[in-house]
Amino acid sequence: MLHTLAGPAAGSYRDRLREWLETAIPLQWRQRDEHPLTIDAEHELRRHWGRRLFAAGYAGLTWPREFGGQGLGPIEEFILYDELARADAPESLDTIGKYLAGPAIIHRGSDAQREKYLRKILSGDEIWCEGYSEPGAGSDLAAASTVAKPIEGGYRITGRKIWTSFAAVADRCYLLAKTSPTLPRRHNLSVLLLDMHQPSVQVRPIKQISGAAYFNEVVFDGARVEAADRLGPENAGWELVGMTGPFRRVRFVRDGLRHYSELRDLAARFRECAQQHCPADGSVARADRFVERVELYRWHLMRLTELQANERDWFGPASVIRYTGTELSQQITEAGLALACPRDGAYWRLRYLDRRSATISGGSVQIQRNVVSTAVLKLPRPPRPQSAGRPS
Amino acid sequence: VSLVPSADSGPVSAAFAELLHGYAREPIGDAWFRPGRHDDFARELSAGGWLACGGKGDGTGDGAVGLADLLELAELWGARLIPLPFSASVVLARWSSAPDEDPPWRTAAYLDRDGTALVAHPERGPVAGLAEPDWTPDSDAALDRFAPSLPLATASAPASDAAADWRRELTAMLAAECVGAARMWLTRSIDYSRVRETYGQPIGSYQAIQYLLVDLYRDIEFAKSAALWAGQTADPTQSARAALSAVRLARTGLQAAIQVHGGVGFTWELGLHFQLRHVMTVERLLLASAEETR
């Protein structure tokens, strides 16, 4: 029996969820346009929303039951995030905890670590951030240079992480750090579960070209991690970074739907502008094309979800969705800018600037294409640049 | 209804692939499309039960496979371009109320420029369950053999009860053929990029070529999702749009395949144009259909 999004089980799950959502979304959130929330109030509300999802049985959908999850699959995951978006629910702050740290702790953590962390992640009581990228190690994570020096009973952390989402609100960091000064690349890294509430951990927001600050820089100046908070064996952290791959497959359902909602809103706004305010040559037809491509994105995401749910080969088709979506979002904002809309000009300027990060953050579109090229199509590695031309 | 093939689909697809591979060994050239060339294979397909393998559209019938499974077969068909109306016959067999014992081979239905065409082979007459066609051979530009792989003939007929269903499924099948056509050329382009060298390196080692191939692969996978959705959705407008999206992506993919092949890519001899012409013709047919359902 196939697991499908159109099946009766999926339908009843969707109905129950929809009914719950009718009354669950906080009034403050629904009225945020009339009564804007401060950043702190918004964070508090989103934290609270994570707890509410947990209480209603909508947290850790794909986690095994023995670890407090719901033991469900990608179909229900798709429906959950599809309905949350449809209901314009707040976005909880749990991405890193539920989709990275939690699954890694389930599969590689000690019993004590599972006991200490899993429930708090699911309940939304502890927010996590991901300490991967550094100023000198973006796509090339193995070049991480943040040092975890062994000390009595644990490690002393020195270094900088960058582009760290949720760092400003995080309680814990899933930190990739160098635990050996001598071992070769990839064999010198460990994953440490770091307490963010230490004076030696400083979080600085990074102001982007749009003026917003979604990302942070985190500076570790002698922060401490207990030995019991190292995940897996010492210097085996690279496997844990790679190991998170299988868990990201569920995260991509969630991320994919988040991107879909954004694309749908952008395309709808573009169409509205094109039809009502700036019916320049071809702009309405262009809007139709955007809408079609956004729908195409959704159909592909639905197929990927069913491929996963039925344990079929999904990696190849999944490897191309993210960069396609981020590039499309840029194309819509560029077209929006070109409309020179008398009513929505400010909106498109801001969105245009904001979306420039889309094709860089979380793995640049070039790196993503490289992955497809080598891992899916198995094309030969590019030739190494020749030494000619370098200063001698 | 699903967007993935059933668990049983693998062996069926593999058997069909083997059949096609065994039959269509030679590279496709002009001789491939000579009239009557494939009559024996048509009988073989029919005798092997392939035209009735979709069972009935309502899910009845022995050994019937689902639409997602049929789309896998259409994709394989699109790679080989045997000029027989396989997709149309399979779909018509699903929705025709004709007796089961005689699959309506050579009774093809393709959408013409007006979006209303059926094709009924003159020797066999109309398919039961569909209205008497107004047979107008050679009436449509699609008959100009621009795409010799797509055996088009047209006749218009009013809609029957099952018309929406067979139309949706046929549209999806044609889109899947185009996906198969593009996928075949992805494989050939990758093979070519490994052996063709320039500046002492296989061209496939240059990122500029790799990105072309990656996007070609992307287009094929998105096209496949669109073809599946075209077959699944109950909304005729969305179905037509999805199928058209799939076919356009397949065409974009074939464009990239020409580019990867360089100069030889735009030669008649290479044969890529046969798939491209097939896709271009389906695109035109579906465009008419999509506009009509708007």
XYZ file of C-alpha atoms in Angstrom:
686
model
C 0.000 0.000 0.000
C 1.461 3.325 -1.041
C 1.674 6.257 1.357
C 0.242 9.190 -0.561
C -0.746 12.772 0.061
C -4.094 12.076 -1.576
C -4.865 9.010 0.536
C -7.722 8.835 3.093
C -5.329 8.636 6.075
C -3.637 11.832 4.946
C -7.028 13.449 4.468
C -8.247 12.759 7.978
C -4.940 13.883 9.470
C -5.292 17.132 7.549
C -8.889 17.609 8.708
C -8.014 17.144 12.385
C -5.093 19.525 12.116
C -7.128 22.138 10.310
C -9.786 22.011 12.979
C -7.208 22.458 15.739
C -5.594 25.374 13.929
C -8.859 27.251 13.696
C -8.605 28.228 17.348
C -4.954 27.573 18.221
C -3.179 30.548 16.657
C -2.539 33.296 19.218
C -4.587 36.466 18.814
C -1.460 38.595 19.184
C -0.020 36.924 16.108
C -3.171 37.307 14.065
C -3.300 40.997 14.908
C 0.380 41.722 14.297
C -0.321 43.920 11.293
C -2.493 46.283 13.345
C -0.400 45.933 16.502
C 3.200 45.209 15.475
C 5.236 43.045 17.821
C 8.646 43.980 19.152
C 11.442 41.571 18.287
C 11.478 40.261 21.854
C 7.718 39.820 21.924
C 7.835 37.994 18.621
C 10.536 35.632 19.854
C 8.572 34.951 23.027
C 5.446 34.262 21.010
C 7.288 31.909 18.668
C 8.788 30.085 21.655
C 5.346 29.746 23.144
C 4.003 28.475 19.821
C 6.607 25.666 19.854
C 5.323 24.574 23.264
C 1.769 24.673 22.026
C 2.587 22.455 19.037
C 4.192 19.994 21.439
C 1.213 19.949 23.785
C -1.123 19.241 20.876
C 1.012 16.354 19.542
C 2.478 18.227 16.583
C 6.150 18.156 17.617
C 8.701 15.582 16.501
C 6.331 14.030 13.991
C 8.977 11.793 12.472
C 10.911 11.063 15.681
C 10.497 7.528 17.016
C 7.849 7.166 19.705
C 10.326 5.849 22.267
C 12.030 9.236 22.201
C 8.826 11.190 22.570
C 8.092 11.635 18.862
C 4.927 10.751 16.980
C 6.461 7.975 14.866
C 4.855 9.359 11.713
C 6.328 9.976 8.256
C 6.992 12.595 5.605
C 3.344 12.657 4.477
C 2.179 13.975 7.866
C 5.203 16.266 8.013
C 4.191 17.773 4.683
C 0.599 18.194 5.784
C 1.630 19.812 9.079
C 3.774 22.496 7.483
C 1.388 22.953 4.589
C -1.478 23.631 6.979
C 0.607 25.810 9.307
C 1.500 27.976 6.329
C -2.082 28.025 5.092
C -3.260 29.159 8.523
C -0.489 31.774 8.664
C 0.783 30.282 11.925
C 3.902 31.674 13.595
C 7.130 29.876 12.762
C 8.529 28.104 15.797
C 12.206 28.427 16.654
C 12.904 24.725 16.790
C 14.456 23.946 13.401
C 17.978 23.135 14.565
C 16.857 21.244 17.644
C 14.243 19.103 15.958
C 15.952 18.501 12.646
C 19.655 18.457 13.487
C 20.592 18.115 17.149
C 17.671 15.906 18.181
C 18.034 13.231 15.468
C 21.824 13.211 15.910
C 21.446 12.719 19.680
C 18.908 9.947 19.086
C 21.299 8.092 16.811
C 24.690 8.846 18.333
C 24.078 10.289 21.772
C 24.606 8.602 25.131
C 21.627 7.664 27.272
C 22.477 10.572 29.535
C 22.455 12.991 26.584
C 19.132 11.673 25.361
C 17.686 12.059 28.826
C 19.101 15.551 29.209
C 18.145 17.019 25.823
C 15.486 15.273 23.795
C 12.396 16.184 25.739
C 13.404 19.829 26.079
C 13.955 20.035 22.327
C 10.556 18.556 21.568
C 8.705 20.638 24.130
C 10.197 23.839 22.756
C 11.789 24.634 26.118
C 15.287 24.662 24.652
C 16.155 26.436 21.429
C 19.241 25.367 19.485
C 21.509 27.004 16.945
C 23.974 25.444 14.529
C 27.658 26.344 14.904
C 29.049 25.331 11.533
C 30.116 28.200 9.248
C 33.082 30.399 10.051
C 34.537 33.457 8.371
C 37.110 31.174 6.691
C 34.935 28.079 6.351
C 31.622 28.553 4.598
C 30.888 25.883 2.039
C 34.108 24.144 3.032
C 33.072 23.210 6.559
C 36.036 20.905 7.109
C 38.215 24.014 7.178
C 36.657 25.008 10.533
C 39.253 26.549 12.797
C 37.299 27.111 16.005
C 39.419 25.275 18.582
C 38.174 23.043 21.389
C 41.187 22.558 23.613
C 40.964 19.621 26.025
C 41.030 20.760 29.662
C 40.224 19.029 32.908
C 36.744 17.486 32.512
C 35.945 19.067 29.161
C 36.971 21.565 26.515
C 37.801 25.229 26.269
C 36.391 26.819 23.091
C 38.010 29.683 21.202
C 36.933 30.937 17.813
C 34.187 32.502 15.737
C 31.090 31.152 14.042
C 29.133 33.143 11.515
C 25.704 33.151 9.794
C 24.323 31.494 12.916
C 20.534 31.649 12.761
C 18.664 31.628 16.085
C 21.887 32.357 18.036
C 20.312 35.360 19.732
C 17.596 33.198 21.277
C 19.399 29.869 21.489
C 20.011 27.966 24.708
C 22.363 25.441 23.119
C 24.691 25.279 20.135
C 25.395 22.183 18.015
C 29.022 23.156 17.603
C 31.575 21.836 15.138
C 35.069 22.464 16.497
C 38.637 21.344 15.996
C 39.719 18.963 18.762
C 43.082 17.985 17.297
C 45.826 20.333 16.087
C 47.689 17.496 14.331
C 45.218 15.089 12.745
C 44.327 15.612 9.045
C 41.279 17.469 7.774
C 37.927 15.894 8.635
C 39.555 13.647 11.239
C 40.251 16.530 13.594
C 36.702 17.711 14.343
C 34.186 16.978 17.082
C 30.576 17.968 17.696
C 30.009 19.587 21.074
C 26.697 20.476 22.677
C 27.513 23.892 24.031
C 25.611 25.915 26.615
C 25.020 29.367 25.099
C 24.375 30.976 28.500
C 28.005 31.729 29.373
C 29.676 35.129 29.621
C 32.395 33.892 27.256
C 29.838 33.407 24.455
C 28.979 36.631 22.676
C 26.314 36.947 20.007
C 26.394 39.864 17.579
C 23.682 40.345 15.005
C 24.899 40.825 11.413
C 23.062 43.639 9.695
C 22.299 42.716 6.101
C 21.934 44.928 3.022
C 18.171 45.009 3.569
C 18.669 46.413 7.066
C 17.365 43.252 8.729
C 19.534 40.980 10.874
C 18.498 37.356 10.486
C 21.980 36.000 11.069
C 24.530 36.345 13.825
C 28.174 36.110 14.524
C 29.038 34.126 17.653
C 32.355 34.631 19.402
C 33.675 31.996 21.813
C 36.348 33.384 24.080
C 37.211 30.513 26.378
C 33.716 29.026 26.627
C 33.448 25.680 28.380
C 31.892 22.414 27.272
C 31.768 19.434 29.619
C 33.280 16.194 28.340
C 29.852 14.596 28.776
C 28.502 17.022 26.196
C 30.687 15.805 23.356
C 28.531 13.910 20.886
C 30.119 10.644 19.802
C 33.852 9.898 19.958
C 36.473 12.636 19.924
C 37.562 13.681 16.406
C 34.633 11.811 14.852
C 32.575 14.970 14.364
C 32.770 14.979 10.590
C 30.707 11.824 10.507
C 28.104 13.653 12.584
C 27.977 16.535 10.154
C 27.607 14.065 7.302
C 25.270 11.920 9.360
C 22.782 14.690 9.630
C 22.167 14.302 5.898
C 19.561 11.562 6.245
C 17.682 13.685 8.779
C 17.727 16.708 6.593
C 15.499 14.857 4.178
C 12.635 15.577 6.508
C 13.871 19.073 7.069
C 13.732 19.677 3.359
C 10.012 18.923 3.391
C 9.695 21.639 5.990
C 12.144 24.015 4.329
C 10.596 23.288 0.948
C 7.152 24.256 2.177
C 8.514 27.377 3.816
C 10.116 28.356 0.529
C 6.940 27.460 -1.334
C 4.848 29.764 0.855
C 7.291 32.555 0.279
C 7.370 31.977 -3.472
C 3.585 31.805 -3.642
C 3.273 35.108 -1.781
C 5.856 36.781 -4.002
C 4.213 35.534 -7.193
C 0.760 36.581 -5.951
C 2.030 40.044 -5.095
C 3.699 40.345 -8.474
C 0.512 39.337 -10.231
C -1.493 41.830 -8.202
C 0.935 44.604 -9.082
C 0.998 43.596 -12.731
C -2.765 43.434 -13.039
C -3.839 46.418 -11.005
C -1.067 48.923 -11.000
C 1.503 48.315 -13.689
C 0.064 46.469 -16.638
C 3.207 47.097 -18.636
C 3.934 45.080 -21.731
C 3.883 41.404 -20.928
C 3.885 41.833 -17.151
C 0.638 39.919 -16.657
C 1.866 37.060 -18.833
C 5.075 37.106 -16.859
C 3.091 36.898 -13.636
C 1.305 33.833 -14.994
C 4.648 32.210 -15.757
C 5.844 32.878 -12.209
C 2.680 31.386 -10.767
C 3.151 28.301 -12.918
C 6.734 27.863 -11.847
C 5.769 28.219 -8.207
C 3.143 25.525 -8.678
C 5.751 23.375 -10.408
C 7.890 23.746 -7.308
C 5.006 22.466 -5.198
C 4.309 19.469 -7.448
C 7.945 18.508 -7.256
C 7.942 18.840 -3.480
C 4.841 16.642 -3.269
C 6.478 13.971 -5.394
C 9.628 14.106 -3.262
C 7.508 13.690 -0.149
C 5.842 10.590 -1.574
C 9.184 9.200 -2.729
C 10.491 9.523 0.823
C 7.351 8.216 2.427
C 7.580 5.080 0.299
C 11.318 4.727 0.795
C 12.173 5.234 -2.860
C 15.304 6.851 -4.171
C 14.780 10.541 -3.503
C 18.266 11.994 -3.279
C 18.727 12.932 -6.936
C 15.364 14.635 -7.500
C 15.677 16.308 -4.075
C 19.130 17.686 -4.774
C 17.837 20.197 -7.317
C 14.866 21.708 -5.505
C 16.543 24.180 -3.207
C 18.573 26.138 -5.694
C 15.654 26.184 -8.098
C 13.452 27.790 -5.463
C 15.976 30.360 -4.308
C 16.763 31.431 -7.867
C 13.077 31.738 -8.644
C 12.534 33.953 -5.615
C 15.282 36.249 -6.886
C 13.833 36.335 -10.376
C 10.420 37.355 -9.046
C 11.860 40.141 -6.926
C 13.969 41.374 -9.848
C 10.871 41.440 -12.044
C 8.967 43.167 -9.241
C 11.626 45.836 -9.081
C 11.439 46.311 -12.840
C 7.689 46.978 -12.622
C 8.456 50.295 -10.913
C 5.114 49.846 -9.192
C 3.751 53.178 -7.905
C 2.120 51.492 -4.930
C 4.511 48.671 -4.038
C 7.879 50.074 -5.051
C 9.183 50.065 -1.496
C 8.041 46.488 -1.005
C 9.935 45.252 -4.071
C 13.082 47.209 -3.256
C 13.211 45.639 0.172
C 12.410 42.156 -1.079
C 14.980 42.477 -3.825
C 17.703 43.321 -1.315
C 16.512 40.702 1.128
C 16.504 37.884 -1.428
C 20.121 38.414 -2.447
C 21.100 36.188 0.475
C 18.874 33.347 -0.745
C 21.343 31.954 -3.259
C 24.257 32.143 -0.806
C 23.093 31.119 2.642
C 22.776 27.461 3.543
C 25.091 26.421 0.694
C 25.493 28.623 -2.364
C 23.692 27.633 -5.540
C 27.090 26.967 -7.133
C 28.006 24.527 -4.389
C 24.607 22.876 -4.708
C 25.142 22.400 -8.436
C 28.592 20.970 -7.718
C 26.982 18.431 -5.402
C 24.495 17.383 -8.109
C 27.315 17.210 -10.612
C 29.537 14.919 -8.568
C 27.108 13.008 -6.333
C 24.180 12.523 -8.725
C 25.504 12.762 -12.284
C 28.976 11.457 -11.335
C 30.709 13.884 -13.653
C 34.494 14.139 -13.544
C 36.014 16.506 -10.986
C 36.963 19.875 -12.452
C 40.632 20.289 -13.384
C 42.768 21.941 -10.727
C 43.724 25.509 -11.546
C 47.176 25.571 -13.117
C 49.978 27.230 -11.232
C 50.849 29.469 -14.183
C 49.996 33.064 -13.464
C 50.541 32.837 -9.733
C 53.158 35.167 -8.323
C 56.354 33.228 -7.839
C -3.685 8.163 -6.986
C -0.036 8.622 -6.290
C 2.958 10.579 -7.474
C 5.173 7.525 -7.243
C 4.924 4.246 -9.128
C 3.459 1.261 -7.301
C 5.692 -1.328 -5.695
C 4.949 -3.676 -8.614
C 5.986 -1.141 -11.193
C 9.684 -1.984 -11.203
C 9.474 -5.407 -12.897
C 6.828 -4.175 -15.374
C 8.982 -1.198 -16.366
C 12.060 -3.385 -16.572
C 10.282 -5.858 -18.865
C 9.034 -3.057 -21.072
C 12.473 -1.448 -21.179
C 13.976 -4.767 -22.198
C 11.380 -5.209 -24.925
C 12.063 -1.755 -26.342
C 15.788 -2.128 -26.001
C 15.714 -5.431 -27.828
C 13.631 -3.988 -30.622
C 15.075 -0.523 -31.044
C 18.765 -1.285 -31.203
C 19.842 0.880 -34.085
C 20.291 4.646 -33.859
C 17.226 6.490 -34.990
C 17.474 7.805 -38.549
C 15.132 8.567 -41.406
C 14.624 4.879 -42.184
C 13.191 4.379 -38.712
C 10.074 6.263 -39.701
C 9.331 4.487 -42.972
C 5.630 3.625 -43.178
C 4.854 0.043 -42.211
C 8.280 -0.441 -40.675
C 6.881 -1.181 -37.243
C 3.732 -3.115 -38.063
C 5.141 -6.379 -36.747
C 6.199 -4.722 -33.522
C 2.725 -3.251 -33.188
C 1.299 -6.774 -33.312
C 3.918 -7.955 -30.828
C 2.992 -5.212 -28.397
C -0.658 -6.017 -28.710
C -0.124 -9.762 -28.349
C 2.056 -9.162 -25.305
C -0.823 -7.398 -23.597
C 1.002 -4.093 -23.350
C -1.848 -2.063 -24.799
C -4.258 -3.380 -22.211
C -1.800 -3.207 -19.322
C -3.472 -0.112 -17.924
C -6.624 -2.097 -17.271
C -9.657 0.095 -16.880
C -9.497 3.663 -15.669
C -11.812 2.850 -12.785
C -9.224 0.413 -11.426
C -10.902 -2.774 -12.619
C -9.263 -5.291 -14.913
C -6.736 -8.020 -14.321
C -3.156 -7.024 -13.668
C -3.963 -3.390 -14.231
C -1.227 -0.977 -13.301
C -1.824 2.545 -12.050
C -1.391 5.721 -14.015
C 1.931 6.545 -12.332
C 3.149 3.161 -13.587
C 1.891 3.872 -17.095
C 3.771 7.149 -17.090
C 6.968 5.174 -16.463
C 6.222 3.199 -19.625
C 5.466 6.357 -21.591
C 8.795 7.772 -20.451
C 10.577 4.695 -21.804
C 8.615 5.017 -25.022
C 9.667 8.632 -25.446
C 13.329 7.644 -25.382
C 12.845 5.207 -28.281
C 10.431 7.098 -30.476
C 8.795 4.164 -32.185
C 6.222 5.842 -34.429
C 3.172 4.044 -33.100
C 0.460 5.629 -30.962
C 1.281 3.624 -27.853
C 0.196 6.173 -25.240
C -3.051 6.948 -26.974
C -3.951 3.314 -27.328
C -3.218 2.472 -23.710
C -5.302 5.382 -22.497
C -8.176 4.722 -24.864
C -8.206 1.094 -23.766
C -8.663 2.321 -20.192
C -11.653 4.478 -20.970
C -13.238 2.793 -23.919
C -16.290 0.678 -23.311
C -15.278 -1.539 -26.216
C -15.005 -5.245 -25.477
C -11.818 -6.053 -23.650
C -10.630 -8.750 -25.970
C -9.596 -6.378 -28.690
C -7.383 -3.516 -27.627
C -7.908 -0.533 -29.868
C -4.490 -0.593 -31.444
C -4.003 1.962 -34.121
C -6.845 3.892 -32.693
C -5.044 6.923 -31.556
C -6.271 10.032 -29.889
C -4.161 13.095 -29.994
C -5.220 16.603 -29.367
C -5.114 18.757 -32.433
C -4.733 22.446 -32.885
C -8.293 23.032 -31.823
C -7.820 20.825 -28.824
C -10.630 18.537 -29.845
C -9.081 15.978 -32.084
C -9.411 12.297 -31.814
C -7.630 10.000 -34.094
C -9.378 6.910 -35.234
C -7.670 4.627 -37.612
C -9.863 4.378 -40.702
C -9.528 0.619 -40.808
C -10.905 0.217 -37.337
C -13.463 2.918 -37.072
C -14.265 4.899 -33.968
C -13.679 3.591 -30.506
C -16.844 2.536 -28.798
C -17.816 4.943 -26.072
C -16.567 7.894 -28.002
C -18.712 9.564 -30.556
C -18.464 8.928 -34.258
C -15.502 10.931 -35.427
C -15.714 13.325 -38.225
C -12.741 11.905 -40.075
C -10.642 14.600 -41.626
C -7.295 13.211 -42.611
C -4.467 15.553 -43.439
C -6.430 18.469 -42.145
C -3.987 19.668 -39.604
C -0.535 21.091 -39.743
C 0.467 18.520 -37.185
C 0.167 16.022 -39.996
C 3.035 17.564 -41.898
C 5.372 14.964 -40.436
C 7.439 17.609 -38.763
C 7.676 15.016 -35.998
C 7.631 11.650 -37.760
C 7.602 9.929 -34.383
C 4.165 11.255 -33.540
C 1.654 9.547 -35.798
C -0.969 12.203 -35.904
C -4.206 12.157 -37.686
C -7.130 14.197 -36.655
C -10.831 14.032 -36.398
C -13.062 16.053 -34.177
C -15.663 14.572 -31.929
C -17.930 15.875 -29.207
C -16.995 15.067 -25.653
C -18.150 11.808 -24.208
C -18.537 11.014 -20.519
C -15.026 9.694 -20.293
C -13.497 12.418 -22.443
C -12.139 14.427 -19.520
C -10.485 11.361 -18.052
C -8.835 10.081 -21.182
C -7.795 13.537 -22.097
C -6.150 14.107 -18.724
C -4.371 10.780 -18.862
C -3.314 11.114 -22.477
C -1.983 14.582 -21.818
C 0.078 13.227 -18.931
C 1.289 10.288 -21.036
C 2.418 12.577 -23.850
C 4.198 14.760 -21.308
C 5.906 11.669 -19.893
C 7.042 10.705 -23.406
C 8.722 14.097 -23.615
C 10.377 13.543 -20.221
C 11.730 10.251 -21.559
C 12.977 11.923 -24.714
C 14.892 14.493 -22.681
C 16.187 11.927 -20.211
C 17.611 9.840 -23.024
C 19.575 12.854 -24.195
C 20.754 13.640 -20.680
C 22.330 10.195 -20.580
C 23.849 10.599 -24.027
C 25.091 14.088 -23.199
C 26.780 12.858 -20.028
C 28.408 10.007 -21.974
C 29.563 12.447 -24.621
C 30.923 14.889 -22.036
C 33.133 12.143 -20.614
C 34.799 11.273 -23.917
C 34.838 14.516 -25.856
C 37.983 16.410 -24.935
C 38.965 20.004 -25.323
C 42.181 21.615 -24.083
C 43.266 18.165 -22.959
C 40.329 17.598 -20.600
C 36.965 15.888 -20.999
C 34.432 18.682 -21.453
C 32.417 17.151 -18.607
C 35.119 18.184 -16.172
C 34.481 21.884 -16.830
C 31.971 23.483 -14.501
C 30.427 25.454 -17.340
C 29.381 22.166 -18.969
C 28.560 20.514 -15.651
C 26.098 23.256 -14.776
C 24.378 22.834 -18.138
C 23.979 19.125 -17.406
C 22.879 19.712 -13.820
C 20.162 22.095 -14.952
C 19.156 19.657 -17.683
C 18.777 16.974 -15.019
C 16.825 19.441 -12.868
C 14.475 20.231 -15.733
C 13.808 16.537 -16.294
C 13.021 15.839 -12.651
C 10.694 18.827 -12.368
C 9.100 17.832 -15.677
C 8.475 14.351 -14.350
C 6.778 15.751 -11.247
C 4.618 17.960 -13.460
C 3.631 15.055 -15.720
C 2.626 13.018 -12.675
C 0.569 15.888 -11.326
C -1.050 16.384 -14.733
C -2.259 12.807 -14.513
C -3.415 13.071 -10.932
C -5.219 16.355 -10.477
C -8.943 16.472 -11.020
C -8.734 20.095 -12.148
C -8.599 20.081 -15.979
C -7.022 23.528 -16.161
C -4.248 22.583 -13.800
C -3.739 19.262 -15.520
C -3.306 20.930 -18.899
C -0.969 23.520 -17.403
C 1.112 20.921 -15.614
C 1.496 18.842 -18.762
C 2.522 21.895 -20.721
C 5.064 22.831 -18.039
C 6.532 19.340 -18.274
C 6.833 19.487 -22.034
C 8.402 22.940 -22.002
C 10.979 21.796 -19.475
C 11.755 18.791 -21.648
C 12.323 21.120 -24.583
C 14.578 23.362 -22.503
C 16.491 20.255 -21.501
C 16.965 19.179 -25.120
C 18.227 22.654 -25.974
C 20.903 22.195 -23.337
C 21.758 18.772 -24.776
C 22.409 20.370 -28.163
C 24.690 22.896 -26.497
C 26.657 20.199 -24.693
C 27.186 18.378 -27.998
C 28.591 21.488 -29.631
C 28.669 21.510 -33.441
C 27.495 17.953 -33.852
C 24.489 18.835 -31.699
C 22.748 20.645 -34.506
C 23.408 18.098 -37.203
C 20.630 15.972 -38.664
C 22.915 12.972 -38.316
C 23.093 13.074 -34.520
C 19.357 12.444 -34.379
C 18.570 14.602 -31.347
C 16.211 16.584 -33.523
C 13.813 13.635 -33.731
C 13.187 13.857 -29.990
C 13.128 17.635 -30.152
C 10.561 17.619 -32.954
C 8.444 15.176 -30.987
C 8.553 17.457 -27.962
C 7.907 20.606 -30.017
C 4.854 19.039 -31.610
C 3.450 17.813 -28.312
C 4.050 21.291 -26.902
C 1.991 22.830 -29.674
C -0.807 20.353 -29.211
C -0.905 20.841 -25.476
C -0.730 24.591 -25.781
C -3.971 24.495 -27.728
C -5.418 22.185 -25.137
C -4.288 24.340 -22.206
C -5.785 27.465 -23.746
C -9.032 25.693 -24.292
C -9.328 24.579 -20.670
C -8.441 27.979 -19.288
